[in-house]
Structures are given as structure tokens and as C-alpha cells.
PDB file of C-alpha atoms in Angstrom:
ATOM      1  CA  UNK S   1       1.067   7.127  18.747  1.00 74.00           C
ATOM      2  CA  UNK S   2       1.084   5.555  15.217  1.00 82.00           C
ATOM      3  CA  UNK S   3       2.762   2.376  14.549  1.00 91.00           C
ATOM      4  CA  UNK S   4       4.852   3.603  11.681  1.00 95.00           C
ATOM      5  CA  UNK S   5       6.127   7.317  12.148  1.00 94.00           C
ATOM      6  CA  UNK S   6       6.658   9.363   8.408  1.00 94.00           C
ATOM      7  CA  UNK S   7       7.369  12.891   7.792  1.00 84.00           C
ATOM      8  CA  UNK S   8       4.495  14.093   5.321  1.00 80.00           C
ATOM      9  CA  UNK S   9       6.605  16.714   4.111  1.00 82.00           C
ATOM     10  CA  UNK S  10       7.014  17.933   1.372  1.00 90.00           C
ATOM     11  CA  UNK S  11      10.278  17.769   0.522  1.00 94.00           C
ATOM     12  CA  UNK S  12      11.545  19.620  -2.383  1.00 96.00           C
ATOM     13  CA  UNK S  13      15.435  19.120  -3.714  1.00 96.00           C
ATOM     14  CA  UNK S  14      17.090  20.113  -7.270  1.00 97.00           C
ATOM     15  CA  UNK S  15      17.547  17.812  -9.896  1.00 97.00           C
ATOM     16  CA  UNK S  16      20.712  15.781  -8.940  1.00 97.00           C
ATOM     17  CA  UNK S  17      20.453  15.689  -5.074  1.00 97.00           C
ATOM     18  CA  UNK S  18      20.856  13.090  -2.920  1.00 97.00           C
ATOM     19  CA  UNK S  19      17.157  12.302  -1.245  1.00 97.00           C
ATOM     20  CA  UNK S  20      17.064  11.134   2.309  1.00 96.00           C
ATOM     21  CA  UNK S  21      13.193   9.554   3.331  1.00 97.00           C
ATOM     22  CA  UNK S  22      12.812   7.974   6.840  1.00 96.00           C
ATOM     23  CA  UNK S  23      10.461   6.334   8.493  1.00 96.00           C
ATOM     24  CA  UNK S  24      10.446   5.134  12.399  1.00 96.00           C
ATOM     25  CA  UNK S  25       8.013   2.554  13.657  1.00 96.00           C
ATOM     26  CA  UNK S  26       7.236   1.194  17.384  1.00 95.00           C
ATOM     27  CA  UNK S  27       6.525  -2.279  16.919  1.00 93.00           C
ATOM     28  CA  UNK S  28       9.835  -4.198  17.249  1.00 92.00           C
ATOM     29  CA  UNK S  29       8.706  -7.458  15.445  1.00 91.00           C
ATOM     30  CA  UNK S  30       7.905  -6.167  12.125  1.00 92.00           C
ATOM     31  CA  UNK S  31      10.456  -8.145  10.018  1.00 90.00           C
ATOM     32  CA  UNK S  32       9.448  -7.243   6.660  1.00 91.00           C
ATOM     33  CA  UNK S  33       9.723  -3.633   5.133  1.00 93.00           C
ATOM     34  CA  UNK S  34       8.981  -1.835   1.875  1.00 94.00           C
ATOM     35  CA  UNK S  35       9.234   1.338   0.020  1.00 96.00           C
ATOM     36  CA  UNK S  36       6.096   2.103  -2.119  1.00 96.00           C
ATOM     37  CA  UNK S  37       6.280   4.853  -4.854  1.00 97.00           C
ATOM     38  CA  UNK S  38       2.922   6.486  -5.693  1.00 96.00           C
ATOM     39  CA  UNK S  39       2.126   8.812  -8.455  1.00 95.00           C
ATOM     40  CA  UNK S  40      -0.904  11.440  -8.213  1.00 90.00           C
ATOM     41  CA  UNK S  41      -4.083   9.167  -9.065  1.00 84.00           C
ATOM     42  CA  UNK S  42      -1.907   5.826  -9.441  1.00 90.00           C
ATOM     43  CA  UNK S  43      -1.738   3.093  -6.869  1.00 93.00           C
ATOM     44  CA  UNK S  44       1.352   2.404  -5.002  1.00 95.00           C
ATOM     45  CA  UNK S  45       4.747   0.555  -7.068  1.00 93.00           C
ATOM     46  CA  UNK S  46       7.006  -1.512  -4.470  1.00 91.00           C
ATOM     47  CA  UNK S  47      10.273   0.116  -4.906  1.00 93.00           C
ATOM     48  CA  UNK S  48      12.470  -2.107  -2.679  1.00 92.00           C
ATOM     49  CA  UNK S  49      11.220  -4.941  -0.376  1.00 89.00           C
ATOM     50  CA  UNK S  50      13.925  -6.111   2.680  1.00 88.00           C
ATOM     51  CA  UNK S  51      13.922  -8.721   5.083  1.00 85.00           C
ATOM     52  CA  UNK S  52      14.866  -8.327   8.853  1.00 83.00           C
ATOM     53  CA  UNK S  53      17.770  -5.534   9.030  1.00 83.00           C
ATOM     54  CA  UNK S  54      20.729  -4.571   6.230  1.00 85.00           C
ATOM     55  CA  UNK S  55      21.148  -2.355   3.018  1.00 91.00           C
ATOM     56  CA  UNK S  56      20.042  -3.083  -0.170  1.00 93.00           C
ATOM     57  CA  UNK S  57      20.409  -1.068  -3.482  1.00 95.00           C
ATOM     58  CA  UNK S  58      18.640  -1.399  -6.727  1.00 94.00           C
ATOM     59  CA  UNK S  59      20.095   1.581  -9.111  1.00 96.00           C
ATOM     60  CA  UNK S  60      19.886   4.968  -7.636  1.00 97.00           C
ATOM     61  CA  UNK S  61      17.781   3.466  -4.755  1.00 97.00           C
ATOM     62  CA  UNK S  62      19.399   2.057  -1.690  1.00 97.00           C
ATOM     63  CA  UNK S  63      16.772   0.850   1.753  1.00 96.00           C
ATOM     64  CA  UNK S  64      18.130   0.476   5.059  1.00 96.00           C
ATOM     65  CA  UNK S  65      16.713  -1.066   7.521  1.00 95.00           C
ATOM     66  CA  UNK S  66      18.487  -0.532  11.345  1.00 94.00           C
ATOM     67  CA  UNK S  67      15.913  -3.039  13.658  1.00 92.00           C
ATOM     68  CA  UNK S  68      17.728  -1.405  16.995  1.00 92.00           C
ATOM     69  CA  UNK S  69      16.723   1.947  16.334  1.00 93.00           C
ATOM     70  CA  UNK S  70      13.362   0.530  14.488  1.00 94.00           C
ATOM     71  CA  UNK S  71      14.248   3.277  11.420  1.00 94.00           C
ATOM     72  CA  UNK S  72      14.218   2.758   8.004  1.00 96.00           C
ATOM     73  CA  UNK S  73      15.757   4.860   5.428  1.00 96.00           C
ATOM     74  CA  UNK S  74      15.607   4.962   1.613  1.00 97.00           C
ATOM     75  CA  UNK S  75      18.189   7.147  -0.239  1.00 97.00           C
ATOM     76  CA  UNK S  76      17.499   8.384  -3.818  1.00 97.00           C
ATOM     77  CA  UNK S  77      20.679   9.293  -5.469  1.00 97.00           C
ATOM     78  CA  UNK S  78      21.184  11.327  -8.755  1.00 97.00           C
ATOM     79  CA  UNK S  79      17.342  12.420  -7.836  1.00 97.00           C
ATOM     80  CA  UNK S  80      15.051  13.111 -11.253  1.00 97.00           C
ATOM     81  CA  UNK S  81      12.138  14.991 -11.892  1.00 97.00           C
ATOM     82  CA  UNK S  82      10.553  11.630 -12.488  1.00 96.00           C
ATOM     83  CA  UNK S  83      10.999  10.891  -9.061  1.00 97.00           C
ATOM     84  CA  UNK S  84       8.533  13.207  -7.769  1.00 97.00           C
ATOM     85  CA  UNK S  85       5.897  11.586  -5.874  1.00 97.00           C
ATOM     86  CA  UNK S  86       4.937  10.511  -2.637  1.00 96.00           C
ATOM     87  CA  UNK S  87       7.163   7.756  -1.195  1.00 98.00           C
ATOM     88  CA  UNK S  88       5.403   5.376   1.364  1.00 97.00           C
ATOM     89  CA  UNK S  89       7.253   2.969   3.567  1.00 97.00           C
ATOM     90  CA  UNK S  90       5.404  -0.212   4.945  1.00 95.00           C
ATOM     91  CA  UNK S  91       6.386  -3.225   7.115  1.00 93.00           C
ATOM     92  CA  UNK S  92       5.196  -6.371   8.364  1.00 90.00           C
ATOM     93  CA  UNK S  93       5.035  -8.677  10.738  1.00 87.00           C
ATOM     94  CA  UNK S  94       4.845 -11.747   8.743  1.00 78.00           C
ATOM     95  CA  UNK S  95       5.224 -12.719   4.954  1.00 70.00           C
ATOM     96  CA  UNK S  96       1.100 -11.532   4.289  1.00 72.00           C
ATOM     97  CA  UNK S  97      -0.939  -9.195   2.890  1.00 76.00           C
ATOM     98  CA  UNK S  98      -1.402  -6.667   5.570  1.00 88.00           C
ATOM     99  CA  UNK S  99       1.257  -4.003   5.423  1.00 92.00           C
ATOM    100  CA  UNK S 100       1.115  -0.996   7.989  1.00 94.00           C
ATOM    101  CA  UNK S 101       2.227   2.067   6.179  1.00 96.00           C
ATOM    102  CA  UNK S 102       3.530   5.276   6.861  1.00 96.00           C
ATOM    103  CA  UNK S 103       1.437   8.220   5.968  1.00 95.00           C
ATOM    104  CA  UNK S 104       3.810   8.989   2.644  1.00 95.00           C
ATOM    105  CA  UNK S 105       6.468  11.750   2.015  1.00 96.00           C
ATOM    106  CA  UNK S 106       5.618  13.555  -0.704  1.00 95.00           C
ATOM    107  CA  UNK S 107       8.763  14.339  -3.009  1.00 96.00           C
ATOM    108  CA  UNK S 108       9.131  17.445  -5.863  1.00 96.00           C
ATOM    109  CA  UNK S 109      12.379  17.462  -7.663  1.00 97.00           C
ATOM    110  CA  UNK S 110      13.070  20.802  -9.497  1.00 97.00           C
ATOM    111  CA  UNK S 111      14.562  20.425 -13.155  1.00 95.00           C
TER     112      UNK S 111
ATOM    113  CA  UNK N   1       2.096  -3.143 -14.647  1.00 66.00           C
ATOM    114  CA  UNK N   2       1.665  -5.128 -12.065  1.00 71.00           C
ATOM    115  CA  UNK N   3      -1.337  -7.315 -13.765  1.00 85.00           C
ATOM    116  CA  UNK N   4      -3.782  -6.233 -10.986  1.00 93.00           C
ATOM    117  CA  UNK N   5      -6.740  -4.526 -12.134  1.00 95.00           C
ATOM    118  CA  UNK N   6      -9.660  -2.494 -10.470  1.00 97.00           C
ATOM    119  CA  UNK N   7     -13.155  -1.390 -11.385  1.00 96.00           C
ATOM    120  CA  UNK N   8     -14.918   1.212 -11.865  1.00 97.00           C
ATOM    121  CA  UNK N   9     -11.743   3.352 -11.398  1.00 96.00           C
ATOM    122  CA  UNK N  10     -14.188   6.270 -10.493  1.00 96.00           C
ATOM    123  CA  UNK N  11     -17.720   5.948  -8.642  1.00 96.00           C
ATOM    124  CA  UNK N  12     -19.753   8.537  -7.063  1.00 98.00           C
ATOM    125  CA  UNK N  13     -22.287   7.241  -4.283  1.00 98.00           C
ATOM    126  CA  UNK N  14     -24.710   8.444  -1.595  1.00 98.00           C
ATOM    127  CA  UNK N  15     -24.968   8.187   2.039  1.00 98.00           C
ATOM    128  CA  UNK N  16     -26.461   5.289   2.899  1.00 97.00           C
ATOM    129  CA  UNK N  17     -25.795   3.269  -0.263  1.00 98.00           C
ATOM    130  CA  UNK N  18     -24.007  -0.134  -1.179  1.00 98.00           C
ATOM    131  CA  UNK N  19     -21.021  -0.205  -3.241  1.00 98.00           C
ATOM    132  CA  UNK N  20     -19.428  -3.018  -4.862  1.00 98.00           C
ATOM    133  CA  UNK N  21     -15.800  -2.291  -6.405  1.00 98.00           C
ATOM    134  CA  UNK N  22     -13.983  -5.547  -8.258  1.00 98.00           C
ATOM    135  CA  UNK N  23     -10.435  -6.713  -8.382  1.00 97.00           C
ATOM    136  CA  UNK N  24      -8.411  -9.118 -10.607  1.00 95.00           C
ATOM    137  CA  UNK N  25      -5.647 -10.162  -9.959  1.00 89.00           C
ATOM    138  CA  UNK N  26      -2.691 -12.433 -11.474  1.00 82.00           C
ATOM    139  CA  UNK N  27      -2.642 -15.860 -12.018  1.00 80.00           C
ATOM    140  CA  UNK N  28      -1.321 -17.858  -9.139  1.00 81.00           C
ATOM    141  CA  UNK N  29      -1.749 -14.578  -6.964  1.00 84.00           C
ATOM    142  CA  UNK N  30      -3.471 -17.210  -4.277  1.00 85.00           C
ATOM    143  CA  UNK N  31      -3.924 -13.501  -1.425  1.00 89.00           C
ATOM    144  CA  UNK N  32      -5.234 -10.585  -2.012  1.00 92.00           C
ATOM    145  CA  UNK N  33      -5.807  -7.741   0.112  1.00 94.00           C
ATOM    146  CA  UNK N  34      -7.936  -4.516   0.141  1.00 97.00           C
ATOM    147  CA  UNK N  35      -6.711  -1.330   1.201  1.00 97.00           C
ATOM    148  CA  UNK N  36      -8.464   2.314   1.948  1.00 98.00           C
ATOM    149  CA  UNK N  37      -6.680   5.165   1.423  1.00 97.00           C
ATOM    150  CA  UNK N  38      -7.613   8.333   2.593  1.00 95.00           C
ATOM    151  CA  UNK N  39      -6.664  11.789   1.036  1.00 92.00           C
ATOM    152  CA  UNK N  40      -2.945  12.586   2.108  1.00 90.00           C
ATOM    153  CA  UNK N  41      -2.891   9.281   4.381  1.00 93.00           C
ATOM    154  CA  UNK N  42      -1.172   5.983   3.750  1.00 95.00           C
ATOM    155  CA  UNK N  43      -3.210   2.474   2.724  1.00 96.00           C
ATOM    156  CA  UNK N  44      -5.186   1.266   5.468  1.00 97.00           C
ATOM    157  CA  UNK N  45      -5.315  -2.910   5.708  1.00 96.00           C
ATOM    158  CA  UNK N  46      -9.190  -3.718   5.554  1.00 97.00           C
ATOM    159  CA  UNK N  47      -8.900  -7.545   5.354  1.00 95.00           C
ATOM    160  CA  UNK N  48      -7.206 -10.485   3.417  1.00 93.00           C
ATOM    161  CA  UNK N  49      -8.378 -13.340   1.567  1.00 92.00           C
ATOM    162  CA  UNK N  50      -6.578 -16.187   0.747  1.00 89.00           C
ATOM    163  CA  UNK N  51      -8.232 -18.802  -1.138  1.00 88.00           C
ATOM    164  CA  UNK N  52     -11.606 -17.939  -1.092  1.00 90.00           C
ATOM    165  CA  UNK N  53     -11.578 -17.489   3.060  1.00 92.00           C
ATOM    166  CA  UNK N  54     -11.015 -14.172   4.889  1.00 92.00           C
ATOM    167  CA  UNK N  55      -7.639 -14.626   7.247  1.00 88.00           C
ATOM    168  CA  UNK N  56      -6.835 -11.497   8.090  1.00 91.00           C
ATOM    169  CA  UNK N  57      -8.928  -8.323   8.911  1.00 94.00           C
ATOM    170  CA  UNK N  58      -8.173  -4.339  10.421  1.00 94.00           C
ATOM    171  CA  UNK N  59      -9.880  -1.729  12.192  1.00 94.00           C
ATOM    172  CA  UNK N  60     -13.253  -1.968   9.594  1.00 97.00           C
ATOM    173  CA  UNK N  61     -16.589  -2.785  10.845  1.00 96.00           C
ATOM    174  CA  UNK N  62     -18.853  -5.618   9.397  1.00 96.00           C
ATOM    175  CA  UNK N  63     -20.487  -3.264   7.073  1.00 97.00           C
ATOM    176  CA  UNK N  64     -16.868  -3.932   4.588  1.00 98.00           C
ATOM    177  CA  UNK N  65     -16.963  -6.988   3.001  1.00 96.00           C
ATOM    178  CA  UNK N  66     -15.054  -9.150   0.677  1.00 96.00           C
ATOM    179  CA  UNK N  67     -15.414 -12.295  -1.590  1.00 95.00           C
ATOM    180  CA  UNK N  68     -12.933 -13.803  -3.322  1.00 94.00           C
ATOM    181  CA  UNK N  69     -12.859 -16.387  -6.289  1.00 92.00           C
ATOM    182  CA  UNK N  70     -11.533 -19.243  -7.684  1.00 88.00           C
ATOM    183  CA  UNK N  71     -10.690 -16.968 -11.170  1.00 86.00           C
ATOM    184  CA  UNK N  72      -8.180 -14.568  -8.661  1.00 85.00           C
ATOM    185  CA  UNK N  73     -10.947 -12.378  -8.950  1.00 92.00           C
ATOM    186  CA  UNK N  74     -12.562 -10.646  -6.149  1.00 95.00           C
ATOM    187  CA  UNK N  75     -15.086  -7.992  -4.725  1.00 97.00           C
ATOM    188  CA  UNK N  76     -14.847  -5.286  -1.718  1.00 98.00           C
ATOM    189  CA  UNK N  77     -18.854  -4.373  -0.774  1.00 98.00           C
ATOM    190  CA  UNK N  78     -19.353  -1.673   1.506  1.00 98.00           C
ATOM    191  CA  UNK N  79     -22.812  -1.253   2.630  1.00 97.00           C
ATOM    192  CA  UNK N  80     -24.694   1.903   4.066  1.00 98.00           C
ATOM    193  CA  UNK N  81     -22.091   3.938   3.260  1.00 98.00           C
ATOM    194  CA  UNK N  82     -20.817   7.248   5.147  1.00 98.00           C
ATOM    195  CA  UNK N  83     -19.170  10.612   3.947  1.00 97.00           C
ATOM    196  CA  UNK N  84     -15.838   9.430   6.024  1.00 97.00           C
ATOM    197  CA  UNK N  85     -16.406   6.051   3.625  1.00 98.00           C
ATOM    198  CA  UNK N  86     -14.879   8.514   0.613  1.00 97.00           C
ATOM    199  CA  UNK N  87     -11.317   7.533  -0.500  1.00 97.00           C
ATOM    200  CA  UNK N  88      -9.304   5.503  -2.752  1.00 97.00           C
ATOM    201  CA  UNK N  89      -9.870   1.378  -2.680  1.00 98.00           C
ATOM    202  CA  UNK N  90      -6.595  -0.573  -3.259  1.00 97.00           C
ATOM    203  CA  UNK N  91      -6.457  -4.093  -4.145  1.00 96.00           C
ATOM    204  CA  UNK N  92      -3.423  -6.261  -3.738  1.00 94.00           C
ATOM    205  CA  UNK N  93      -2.270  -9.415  -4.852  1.00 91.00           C
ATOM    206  CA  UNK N  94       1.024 -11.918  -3.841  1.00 86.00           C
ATOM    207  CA  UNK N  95       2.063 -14.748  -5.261  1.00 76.00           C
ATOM    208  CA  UNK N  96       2.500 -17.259  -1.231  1.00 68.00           C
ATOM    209  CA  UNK N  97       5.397 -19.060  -3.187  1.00 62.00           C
ATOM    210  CA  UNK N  98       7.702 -16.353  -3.683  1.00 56.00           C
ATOM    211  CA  UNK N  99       9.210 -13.848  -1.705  1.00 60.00           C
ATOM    212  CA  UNK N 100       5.919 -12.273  -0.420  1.00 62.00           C
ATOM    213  CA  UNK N 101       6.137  -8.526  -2.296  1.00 78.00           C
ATOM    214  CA  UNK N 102       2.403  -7.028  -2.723  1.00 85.00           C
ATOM    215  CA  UNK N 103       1.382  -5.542  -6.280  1.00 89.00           C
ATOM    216  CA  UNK N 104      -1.401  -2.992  -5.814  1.00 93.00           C
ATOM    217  CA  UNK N 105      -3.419  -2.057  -8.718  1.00 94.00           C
ATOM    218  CA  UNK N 106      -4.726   1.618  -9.490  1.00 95.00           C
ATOM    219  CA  UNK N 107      -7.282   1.838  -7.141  1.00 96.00           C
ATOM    220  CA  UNK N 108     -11.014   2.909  -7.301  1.00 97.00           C
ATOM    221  CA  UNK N 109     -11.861   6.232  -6.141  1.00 97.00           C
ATOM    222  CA  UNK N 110     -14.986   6.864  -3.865  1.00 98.00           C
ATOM    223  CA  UNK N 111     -16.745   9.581  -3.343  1.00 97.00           C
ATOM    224  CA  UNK N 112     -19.831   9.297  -0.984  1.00 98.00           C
ATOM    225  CA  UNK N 113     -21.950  12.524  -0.974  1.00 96.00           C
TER     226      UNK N 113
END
């Protein structure tokens, strides 16, 4: 079993939808997760970074993080062809460098 | 941008071969980390450095190794390389004073034949 579960997809929405992107882990003391964008070719962009469990929104992106379940969620809202890519979550045990990521979910959204 | 920047972006080697790919990252960036990234897979941690001294390393034999330097510049060498060796190389940087989020740069694509 992985450490951090993620649904390769792909998912494909229309323009406008509300996006739903999960990811489930094992290890109950990560305390630190992420949501990575990556385009085809580019290296990953930290979307939204939380600490320990709670919602956070930045724009039409909103991460939640529910520690008793160990699942974290990131909703795009008002979704945008730009938003196509693949969408990677990571988390942590500690404030460092190594990040254990989810194999990615890669997102099309149809004009 | 996220200031961190990678070289040769594209590199073509053969079994058996060394490979050195380079990394600079911000100023004050004080970690950096190096990532492999397989085709349709998420990063995989190879190791950490944090000034100058490796503190942190994953599921990667001896044969991957790292320098770093006192410039935030650094250096992932892989010697006698293997086909499953081909992927993308990720280097990222953080800043230990703030809030901890990584910046990766662009990567440098491998391709061992």
C-alpha cells in the first residue's frame, strides 16, 4: 500500500464546474500538506500549503485537510481551461524538504 | 517563477554512464531537495541538503549523489546509470525561516538508452 493514495484519473469537466481532487494517505503524523499544479513539461507550482487539519481558500481554490479520516481535498471552483493539468497533493511529516506525493490527477477542462 | 533553475533541461545518456544535472536556487534558500519523477508518477524524495551536508535521504542507492554549495547552488550525480534511471530530475529549494513551502524548478529530463 502507498503512503499517499490519488486517483490518476483523468478527470474531464466543462468549463465552469466545480472540481473535486482527493487524496487519502496512511501515515497519521504527516502534519503538513500541499497541492502542487503541474503543467505538461513544467515542474510542479505549490497551489496551497496547510498546516495540521482546517480549510483554506485562495480564489477559486479551497484545501481541506480532515486528519481523522487522513483525506485531503482541493476544490476548484468556476474551473478554466487554464486549469488543465495534473494536480499533485503532498504532505509531510515535518517542516523539510521531503514531501511524499500522490501519483497526480490529471485534469482537462472543456471550453 | 519560482527563482529555481535547472540544467541541461534535456540530456540523453547511456547505460552505464555518469550524469551530472545542476540546480540554483534562491538566495537565502539554505535546503534544497532533489526529486525523480517518473512518467505518469508523482516526485520521488532522493535526498536533502541543507547547508552543504546531506540530512535527509529516500529509497536511492549510493550510486545518486548530491553536493551542495555555499552560492545555493548544487549538483545531483548519478553514476552507472540504468534504463529505469530515465525520468524527470526536480530540484527544490525553501527558505528554513519562513513557513517551509518548497519551490521546484522545471526539471531536467533524462533519458538513458
Amino acid at each position: 500500500q502507498k503512503e499517499v493514495e490519488q486517483d490518476p484519473g483523468p478527470l474531464s469537466v466543462p468549463e465552469g464546474a466545480i472540481v473535486s481532487l482527493n487524496c487519502t494517505y496512511s501515515n497519521s503524523a504527516f502534519q503538513y500538506f500541499m497541492w502542487y499544479r503541474q503543467y505538461s513539461r513544467k515542474g510542479p507550482e505549490l497551489l496551497m500549503y496547510t498546516y495540521s487539519s482546517g480549510n483554506k481558500e485562495d480564489g477559486r481554490f479551497t484545501a481541506q485537510v480532515d486528519k481523522s479520516s487522513k483525506y485531503i481535498s482541493l476544490f476548484i471552483r468556476d474551473s478554466q481551461p487554464s486549469d488543465s493539468a495534473t494536480y499533485l497533493c503532498a504532505m509531510s511529516l515535518s517542516n523539510t524538504g521531503k514531501l511524499i506525493f500522490g501519483q497526480g490527477t490529471t485534469l482537462q477542462v472543456k471550453p | 517563477e519560482t527563482g529555481v533553475t535547472q540544467s541541461p533541461t534535456h540530456l540523453i545518456k547511456t547505460r552505464g554512464q555518469q550524469v551530472t544535472l545542476r540546480c540554483s536556487s534562491q538566495s537565502g534558500h539554505n535546503t534544497v531537495s532533489w526529486y525523480q519523477q517518473a512518467l505518469g508518477q508523482g516526485p520521488q524524495f532522493i535526498f536533502q541538503y541543507y547547508r552543504e551536508e546531506e540530512n535527509g535521504r529516500g529509497n536511492f542507492p549510493p550510486r545518486f549523489s548530491g553536493l551542495q554549495f555555499p552560492n545555493y547552488s548544487s549538483e545531483l550525480n548519478v553514476n552507472a546509470l540504468e534504463l529505469d534511471d530515465s525520468a524527470l530530475y526536480l530540484c527544490a529549494s525553501r527558505n528554513d525561516r519562513n513557513t517551509g513551502e518548497l519551490f521546484f524548478g522545471e526539471g531536467s529530463r533524462l533519458t538513458v538508452l
